[in-house]
């Protein structure tokens, strides 16, 4: 099976303003997502939420800058590394990732 990185982009302001019950609902949805991956014949290899974008440090050449490189409405908030039969299955898995107000990007892992 091939590996695919699913990058989760969402509106950090929406998450910051979310009530505890909304946060709990999303955690439950992510737990259900893990079950759905298996149901689709895939496997989660790894996955983590990231600290908010102000904690990021960007490096471009020799220049180190506090914070993300670019201001955007949606920020990279986490990822899943999954194994899937093919891109179609990986996209089916990606469509199941819970987000409050954003989307995901699915990319195959390059094999050397």
mmCIF file of C-alpha atoms in Angstrom:
data_model
loop_
_atom_site.group_PDB
_atom_site.id
_atom_site.type_symbol
_atom_site.label_atom_id
_atom_site.label_comp_id
_atom_site.label_asym_id
_atom_site.label_seq_id
_atom_site.Cartn_x
_atom_site.Cartn_y
_atom_site.Cartn_z
ATOM 1 C CA UNK A 1 0.000 0.000 0.000
ATOM 2 C CA UNK A 2 1.116 3.526 -0.725
ATOM 3 C CA UNK A 3 1.399 6.285 1.881
ATOM 4 C CA UNK A 4 -0.445 9.600 1.649
ATOM 5 C CA UNK A 5 -0.124 12.720 3.781
ATOM 6 C CA UNK A 6 -3.446 14.359 4.576
ATOM 7 C CA UNK A 7 -2.814 17.959 5.641
ATOM 8 C CA UNK A 8 -5.631 19.567 7.618
ATOM 9 C CA UNK A 9 -6.234 23.284 7.064
ATOM 10 C CA UNK A 10 -8.765 25.141 9.173
ATOM 11 C CA UNK A 11 -9.661 28.601 10.435
ATOM 12 C CA UNK A 12 -7.820 29.042 13.729
ATOM 13 C CA UNK A 13 -10.230 31.800 14.835
ATOM 14 C CA UNK A 14 -13.135 29.345 14.541
ATOM 15 C CA UNK A 15 -11.286 26.861 16.751
ATOM 16 C CA UNK A 16 -10.354 29.565 19.279
ATOM 17 C CA UNK A 17 -13.998 30.640 19.532
ATOM 18 C CA UNK A 18 -15.411 27.106 19.680
ATOM 19 C CA UNK A 19 -17.333 26.164 22.791
ATOM 20 C CA UNK A 20 -16.186 23.110 24.742
ATOM 21 C CA UNK A 21 -19.066 21.013 23.385
ATOM 22 C CA UNK A 22 -18.030 21.835 19.800
ATOM 23 C CA UNK A 23 -14.427 20.923 20.590
ATOM 24 C CA UNK A 24 -15.604 17.644 22.154
ATOM 25 C CA UNK A 25 -17.789 16.937 19.104
ATOM 26 C CA UNK A 26 -14.762 17.363 16.811
ATOM 27 C CA UNK A 27 -12.626 15.062 18.953
ATOM 28 C CA UNK A 28 -15.366 12.446 18.738
ATOM 29 C CA UNK A 29 -15.498 12.975 14.958
ATOM 30 C CA UNK A 30 -11.724 12.429 14.668
ATOM 31 C CA UNK A 31 -12.016 9.218 16.684
ATOM 32 C CA UNK A 32 -14.780 8.080 14.315
ATOM 33 C CA UNK A 33 -12.557 9.079 11.371
ATOM 34 C CA UNK A 34 -9.900 6.627 12.618
ATOM 35 C CA UNK A 35 -12.504 3.857 12.543
ATOM 36 C CA UNK A 36 -13.653 4.863 9.047
ATOM 37 C CA UNK A 37 -10.100 4.655 7.695
ATOM 38 C CA UNK A 38 -9.959 1.003 8.729
ATOM 39 C CA UNK A 39 -13.430 0.404 7.249
ATOM 40 C CA UNK A 40 -12.098 1.719 3.912
ATOM 41 C CA UNK A 41 -9.143 -0.676 4.069
ATOM 42 C CA UNK A 42 -6.620 2.005 4.997
ATOM 43 C CA UNK A 43 -4.366 2.514 7.993
ATOM 44 C CA UNK A 44 -3.363 5.613 9.938
ATOM 45 C CA UNK A 45 0.420 5.500 10.277
ATOM 46 C CA UNK A 46 0.670 8.743 12.238
ATOM 47 C CA UNK A 47 -1.329 11.837 13.001
ATOM 48 C CA UNK A 48 -1.003 14.900 15.188
ATOM 49 C CA UNK A 49 -2.609 18.254 15.842
ATOM 50 C CA UNK A 50 -0.254 21.219 15.685
ATOM 51 C CA UNK A 51 0.057 24.174 18.052
ATOM 52 C CA UNK A 52 -1.490 27.416 16.626
ATOM 53 C CA UNK A 53 0.379 29.187 13.830
ATOM 54 C CA UNK A 54 1.800 31.985 16.051
ATOM 55 C CA UNK A 55 4.026 29.277 17.595
ATOM 56 C CA UNK A 56 5.545 28.500 14.182
ATOM 57 C CA UNK A 57 9.016 29.543 13.130
ATOM 58 C CA UNK A 58 9.622 29.921 9.398
ATOM 59 C CA UNK A 59 12.978 29.458 7.700
ATOM 60 C CA UNK A 60 13.665 30.752 4.194
ATOM 61 C CA UNK A 61 17.302 30.353 3.252
ATOM 62 C CA UNK A 62 19.237 31.800 6.186
ATOM 63 C CA UNK A 63 16.357 33.996 7.412
ATOM 64 C CA UNK A 64 14.477 32.776 10.486
ATOM 65 C CA UNK A 65 11.143 34.492 11.241
ATOM 66 C CA UNK A 66 8.763 34.049 14.153
ATOM 67 C CA UNK A 67 5.297 32.958 13.089
ATOM 68 C CA UNK A 68 4.050 31.485 9.831
ATOM 69 C CA UNK A 69 5.551 32.626 6.533
ATOM 70 C CA UNK A 70 2.286 34.022 5.178
ATOM 71 C CA UNK A 71 -0.921 35.289 6.739
ATOM 72 C CA UNK A 72 -3.861 33.196 5.581
ATOM 73 C CA UNK A 73 -7.379 32.584 6.810
ATOM 74 C CA UNK A 74 -6.745 28.847 7.001
ATOM 75 C CA UNK A 75 -3.673 27.468 8.721
ATOM 76 C CA UNK A 76 -2.120 24.021 8.810
ATOM 77 C CA UNK A 77 -3.546 22.576 11.999
ATOM 78 C CA UNK A 78 -2.546 18.944 11.821
ATOM 79 C CA UNK A 79 -2.036 15.918 9.652
ATOM 80 C CA UNK A 80 -2.622 12.239 9.177
ATOM 81 C CA UNK A 81 -0.164 9.957 7.434
ATOM 82 C CA UNK A 82 -2.224 7.099 6.026
ATOM 83 C CA UNK A 83 -1.650 3.968 4.024
ATOM 84 C CA UNK A 84 -4.179 3.455 1.244
ATOM 85 C CA UNK A 85 -4.579 1.114 -1.704
ATOM 86 C CA UNK A 86 -4.381 3.981 -4.207
ATOM 87 C CA UNK A 87 -5.069 7.704 -4.656
ATOM 88 C CA UNK A 88 -8.805 7.133 -5.039
ATOM 89 C CA UNK A 89 -8.940 5.424 -1.639
ATOM 90 C CA UNK A 90 -6.734 8.142 -0.127
ATOM 91 C CA UNK A 91 -9.122 10.805 -1.462
ATOM 92 C CA UNK A 92 -12.091 8.898 -0.051
ATOM 93 C CA UNK A 93 -10.317 8.884 3.311
ATOM 94 C CA UNK A 94 -9.449 12.578 2.987
ATOM 95 C CA UNK A 95 -13.100 13.475 2.421
ATOM 96 C CA UNK A 96 -13.907 12.014 5.845
ATOM 97 C CA UNK A 97 -11.490 14.201 7.844
ATOM 98 C CA UNK A 98 -13.511 16.433 10.191
ATOM 99 C CA UNK A 99 -12.844 20.173 9.857
ATOM 100 C CA UNK A 100 -14.768 23.080 11.360
ATOM 101 C CA UNK A 101 -14.327 25.643 8.604
ATOM 102 C CA UNK A 102 -11.573 24.508 6.248
ATOM 103 C CA UNK A 103 -10.404 21.611 4.134
ATOM 104 C CA UNK A 104 -7.687 19.052 3.578
ATOM 105 C CA UNK A 105 -4.936 18.407 1.062
ATOM 106 C CA UNK A 106 -3.957 14.854 0.110
ATOM 107 C CA UNK A 107 -0.460 14.189 -1.205
ATOM 108 C CA UNK A 108 1.301 10.945 -2.035
ATOM 109 C CA UNK A 109 4.543 10.319 -0.175
ATOM 110 C CA UNK A 110 7.509 10.309 -2.534
ATOM 111 C CA UNK A 111 9.378 7.019 -2.588
ATOM 112 C CA UNK A 112 13.071 7.129 -3.465
#
